[in-house]
mmCIF file of C-alpha atoms in Angstrom:
data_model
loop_
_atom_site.group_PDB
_atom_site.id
_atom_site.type_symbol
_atom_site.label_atom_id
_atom_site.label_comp_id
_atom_site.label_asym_id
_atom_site.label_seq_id
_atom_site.Cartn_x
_atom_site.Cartn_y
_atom_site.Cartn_z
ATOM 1 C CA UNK G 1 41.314 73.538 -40.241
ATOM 2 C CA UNK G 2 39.116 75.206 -37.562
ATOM 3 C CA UNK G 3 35.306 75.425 -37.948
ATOM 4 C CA UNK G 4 33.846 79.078 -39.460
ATOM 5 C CA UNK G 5 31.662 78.898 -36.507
ATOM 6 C CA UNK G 6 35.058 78.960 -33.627
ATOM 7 C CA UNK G 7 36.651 81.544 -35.951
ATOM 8 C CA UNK G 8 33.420 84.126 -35.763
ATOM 9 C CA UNK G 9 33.195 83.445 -31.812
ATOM 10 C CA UNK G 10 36.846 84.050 -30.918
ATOM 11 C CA UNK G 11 37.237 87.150 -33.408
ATOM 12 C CA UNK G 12 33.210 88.320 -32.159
ATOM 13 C CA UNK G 13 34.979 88.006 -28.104
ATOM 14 C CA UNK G 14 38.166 89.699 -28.904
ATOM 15 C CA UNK G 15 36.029 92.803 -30.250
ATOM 16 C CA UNK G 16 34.269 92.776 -27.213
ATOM 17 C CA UNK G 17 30.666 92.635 -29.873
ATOM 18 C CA UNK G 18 29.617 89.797 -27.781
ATOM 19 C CA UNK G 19 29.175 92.334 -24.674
ATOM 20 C CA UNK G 20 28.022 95.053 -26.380
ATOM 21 C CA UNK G 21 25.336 93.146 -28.170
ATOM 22 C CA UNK G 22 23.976 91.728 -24.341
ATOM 23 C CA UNK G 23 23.983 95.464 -23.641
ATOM 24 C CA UNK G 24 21.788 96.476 -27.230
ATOM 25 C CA UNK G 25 19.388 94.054 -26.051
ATOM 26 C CA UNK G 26 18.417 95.957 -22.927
ATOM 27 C CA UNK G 27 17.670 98.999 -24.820
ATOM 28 C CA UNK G 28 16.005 96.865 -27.058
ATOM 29 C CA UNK G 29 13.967 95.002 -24.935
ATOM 30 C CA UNK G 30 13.892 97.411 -21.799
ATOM 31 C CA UNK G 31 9.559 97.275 -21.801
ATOM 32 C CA UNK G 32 9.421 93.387 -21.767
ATOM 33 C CA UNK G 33 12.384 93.123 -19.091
ATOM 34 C CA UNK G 34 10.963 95.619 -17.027
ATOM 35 C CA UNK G 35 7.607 96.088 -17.424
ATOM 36 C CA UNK G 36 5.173 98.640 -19.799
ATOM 37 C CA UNK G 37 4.222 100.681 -16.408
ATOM 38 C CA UNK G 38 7.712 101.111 -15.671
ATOM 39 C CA UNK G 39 8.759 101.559 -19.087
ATOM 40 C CA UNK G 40 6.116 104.600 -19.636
ATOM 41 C CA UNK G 41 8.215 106.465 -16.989
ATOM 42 C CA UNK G 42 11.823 105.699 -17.845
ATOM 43 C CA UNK G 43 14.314 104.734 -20.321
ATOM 44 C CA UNK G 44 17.588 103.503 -20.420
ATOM 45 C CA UNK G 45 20.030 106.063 -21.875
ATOM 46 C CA UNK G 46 23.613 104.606 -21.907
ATOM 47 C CA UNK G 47 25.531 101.950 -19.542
ATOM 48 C CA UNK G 48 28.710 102.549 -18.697
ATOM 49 C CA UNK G 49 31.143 99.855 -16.360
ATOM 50 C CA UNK G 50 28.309 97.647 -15.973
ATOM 51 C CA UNK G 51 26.368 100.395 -14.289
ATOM 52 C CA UNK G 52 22.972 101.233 -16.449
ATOM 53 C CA UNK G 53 21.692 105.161 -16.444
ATOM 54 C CA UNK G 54 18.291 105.269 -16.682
ATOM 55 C CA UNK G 55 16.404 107.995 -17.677
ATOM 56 C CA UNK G 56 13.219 108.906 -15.070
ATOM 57 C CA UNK G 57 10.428 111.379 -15.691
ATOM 58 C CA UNK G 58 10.592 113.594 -12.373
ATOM 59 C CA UNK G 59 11.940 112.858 -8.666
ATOM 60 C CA UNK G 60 8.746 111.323 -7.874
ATOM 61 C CA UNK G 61 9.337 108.427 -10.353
ATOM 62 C CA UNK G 62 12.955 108.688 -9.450
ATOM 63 C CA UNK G 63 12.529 107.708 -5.893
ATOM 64 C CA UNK G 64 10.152 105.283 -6.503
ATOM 65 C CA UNK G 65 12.527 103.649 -8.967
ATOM 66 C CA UNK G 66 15.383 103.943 -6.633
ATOM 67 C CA UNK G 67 13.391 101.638 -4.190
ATOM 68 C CA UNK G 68 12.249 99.105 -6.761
ATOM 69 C CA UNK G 69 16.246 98.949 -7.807
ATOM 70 C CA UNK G 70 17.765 95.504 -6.687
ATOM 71 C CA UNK G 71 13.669 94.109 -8.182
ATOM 72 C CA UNK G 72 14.743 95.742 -11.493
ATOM 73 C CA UNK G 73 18.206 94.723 -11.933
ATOM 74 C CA UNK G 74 16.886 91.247 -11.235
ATOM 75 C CA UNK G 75 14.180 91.633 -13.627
ATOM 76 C CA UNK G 76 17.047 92.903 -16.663
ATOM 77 C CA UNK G 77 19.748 90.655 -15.567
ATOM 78 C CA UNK G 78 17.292 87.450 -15.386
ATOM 79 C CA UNK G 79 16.388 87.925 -19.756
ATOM 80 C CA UNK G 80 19.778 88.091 -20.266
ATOM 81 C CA UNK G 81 22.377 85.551 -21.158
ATOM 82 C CA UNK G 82 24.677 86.411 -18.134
ATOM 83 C CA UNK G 83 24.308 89.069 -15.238
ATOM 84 C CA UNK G 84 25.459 92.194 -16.965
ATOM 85 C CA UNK G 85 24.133 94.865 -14.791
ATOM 86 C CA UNK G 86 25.640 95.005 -11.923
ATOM 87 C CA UNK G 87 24.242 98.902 -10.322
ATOM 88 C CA UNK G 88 21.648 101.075 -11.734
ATOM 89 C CA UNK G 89 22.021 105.194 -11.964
ATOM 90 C CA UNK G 90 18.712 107.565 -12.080
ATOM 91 C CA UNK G 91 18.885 110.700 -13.882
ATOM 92 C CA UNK G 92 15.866 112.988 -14.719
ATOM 93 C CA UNK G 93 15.613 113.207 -18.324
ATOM 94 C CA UNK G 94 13.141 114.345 -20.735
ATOM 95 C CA UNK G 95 11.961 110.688 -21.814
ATOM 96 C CA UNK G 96 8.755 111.162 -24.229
ATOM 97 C CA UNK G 97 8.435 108.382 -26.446
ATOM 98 C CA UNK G 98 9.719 109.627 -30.068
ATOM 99 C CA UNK G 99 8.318 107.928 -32.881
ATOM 100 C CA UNK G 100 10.467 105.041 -34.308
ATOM 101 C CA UNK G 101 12.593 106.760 -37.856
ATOM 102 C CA UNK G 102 11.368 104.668 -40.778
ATOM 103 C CA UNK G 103 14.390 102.657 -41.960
ATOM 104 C CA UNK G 104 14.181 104.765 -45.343
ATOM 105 C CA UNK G 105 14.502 107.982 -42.945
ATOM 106 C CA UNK G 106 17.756 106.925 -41.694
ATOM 107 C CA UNK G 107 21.218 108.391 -42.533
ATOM 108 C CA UNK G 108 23.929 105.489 -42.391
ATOM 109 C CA UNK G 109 27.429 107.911 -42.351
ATOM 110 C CA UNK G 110 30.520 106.323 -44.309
ATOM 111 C CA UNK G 111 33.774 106.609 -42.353
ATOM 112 C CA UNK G 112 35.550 106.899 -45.794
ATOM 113 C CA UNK G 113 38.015 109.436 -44.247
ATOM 114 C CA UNK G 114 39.463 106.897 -41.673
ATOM 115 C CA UNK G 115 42.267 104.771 -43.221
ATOM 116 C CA UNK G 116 43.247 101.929 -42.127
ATOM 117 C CA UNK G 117 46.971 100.593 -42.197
ATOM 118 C CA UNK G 118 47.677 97.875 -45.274
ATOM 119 C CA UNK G 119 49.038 95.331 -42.354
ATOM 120 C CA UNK G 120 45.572 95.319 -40.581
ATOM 121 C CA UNK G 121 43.709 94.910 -43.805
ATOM 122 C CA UNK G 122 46.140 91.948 -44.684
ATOM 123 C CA UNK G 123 44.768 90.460 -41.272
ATOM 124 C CA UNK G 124 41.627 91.050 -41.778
ATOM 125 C CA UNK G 125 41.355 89.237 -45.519
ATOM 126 C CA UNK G 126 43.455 86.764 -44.066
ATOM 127 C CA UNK G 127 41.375 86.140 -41.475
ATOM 128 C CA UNK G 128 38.018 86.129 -43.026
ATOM 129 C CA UNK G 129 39.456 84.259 -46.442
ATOM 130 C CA UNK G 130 39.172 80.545 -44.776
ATOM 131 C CA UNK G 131 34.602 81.161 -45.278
ATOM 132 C CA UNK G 132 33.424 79.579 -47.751
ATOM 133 C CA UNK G 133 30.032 81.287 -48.186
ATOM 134 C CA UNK G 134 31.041 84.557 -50.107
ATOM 135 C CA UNK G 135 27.687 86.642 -49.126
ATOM 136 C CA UNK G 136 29.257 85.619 -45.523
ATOM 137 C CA UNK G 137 32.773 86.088 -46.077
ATOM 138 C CA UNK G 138 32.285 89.647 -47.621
ATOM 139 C CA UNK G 139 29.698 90.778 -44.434
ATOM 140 C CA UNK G 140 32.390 89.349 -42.278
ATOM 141 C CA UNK G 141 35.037 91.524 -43.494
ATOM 142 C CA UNK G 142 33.101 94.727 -43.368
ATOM 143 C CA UNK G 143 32.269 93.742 -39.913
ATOM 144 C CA UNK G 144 36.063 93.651 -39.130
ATOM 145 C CA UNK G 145 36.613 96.760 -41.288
ATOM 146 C CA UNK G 146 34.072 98.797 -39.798
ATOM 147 C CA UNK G 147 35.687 97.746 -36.480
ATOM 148 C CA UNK G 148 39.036 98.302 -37.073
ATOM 149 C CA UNK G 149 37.550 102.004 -37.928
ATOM 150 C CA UNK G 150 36.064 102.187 -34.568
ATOM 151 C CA UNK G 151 38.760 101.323 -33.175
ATOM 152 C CA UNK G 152 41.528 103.429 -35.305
ATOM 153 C CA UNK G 153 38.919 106.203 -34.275
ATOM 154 C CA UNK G 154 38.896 105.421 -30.357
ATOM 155 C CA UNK G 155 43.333 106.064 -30.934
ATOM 156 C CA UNK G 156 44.037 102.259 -31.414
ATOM 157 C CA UNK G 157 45.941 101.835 -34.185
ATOM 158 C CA UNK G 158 47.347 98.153 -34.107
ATOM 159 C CA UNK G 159 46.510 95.171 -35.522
ATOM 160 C CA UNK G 160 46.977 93.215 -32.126
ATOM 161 C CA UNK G 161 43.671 93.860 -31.148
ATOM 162 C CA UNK G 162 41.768 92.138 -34.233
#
């Protein structure tokens, strides 16, 4: 009987979460990787292929940034568990700091309208029905359900993936 713990960790690496998580936490922590001057002029807006798009106030900034490059991509990749970025894209963007939403302000959307096919869900109970913990087991499964949405969404529409 394998361990919850190696069942999470293969089915969190097949979904690619692990990655995608390393990426959250440089939007996350973008001030404290790269600095609060820096971080008062810029913003990272998406990353795409390993390449991060930052957002920069005017040219100015832009160039100056541009220069400081391979010092910042050291500075991100060095709070992070592995080297994920591995080039860094300047746009000028509008980057005023927005006041955080209150967590009653936001909106979570249901993706009610998305079925999923019976097979998948019979992987997905089968996988997560070996946990024990039932407050785990059920957050587990909506993990994998919300997923297989994304997923089903994105045109995959397999079970092979989970």
């Amino acid at each position: 009987m394998e361990k919850i713990g190696t069942i999470l960790l293969s089915s969190l690496k097949k979904t690619c979460i692990d990655k995608r998580l390393t990426e959250a936490r440089i939007f996350t922590s973008y001030e404290s990787m790269v600095g609060e001057k820096i971080s008062k002029i810029s913003k990272p807006t998406f990353m795409q292929n390993n390449t991060l798009f930052i957002g920069v106030e005017n040219h100015v900034w832009l160039y100056q940034l541009y220069l400081l490059k391979p010092d910042l991509m050291y500075k991100i990749n060095s709070k992070l568990p592995y080297p994920l970025v591995k080039d860094i894209k300047f746009q000028i963007r509008d980057i005023k700091k927005s006041e955080k939403p209150k967590t009653e302000d936001i909106e979570v959307k249901d993706d009610e309208d998305i079925k999923i096919p019976e097979t998948c869900m019979k992987v997905i109970y089968n996988i997560s029905r070996d946990i024990d913990d039932e407050d785990l087991r059920s957050s587990f499964t909506r993990l994998m359900i919300k997923d297989m949405k994304n997923k089903i969404k994105k045109g995959e529409k397999d079970c092979s993936s989970i």
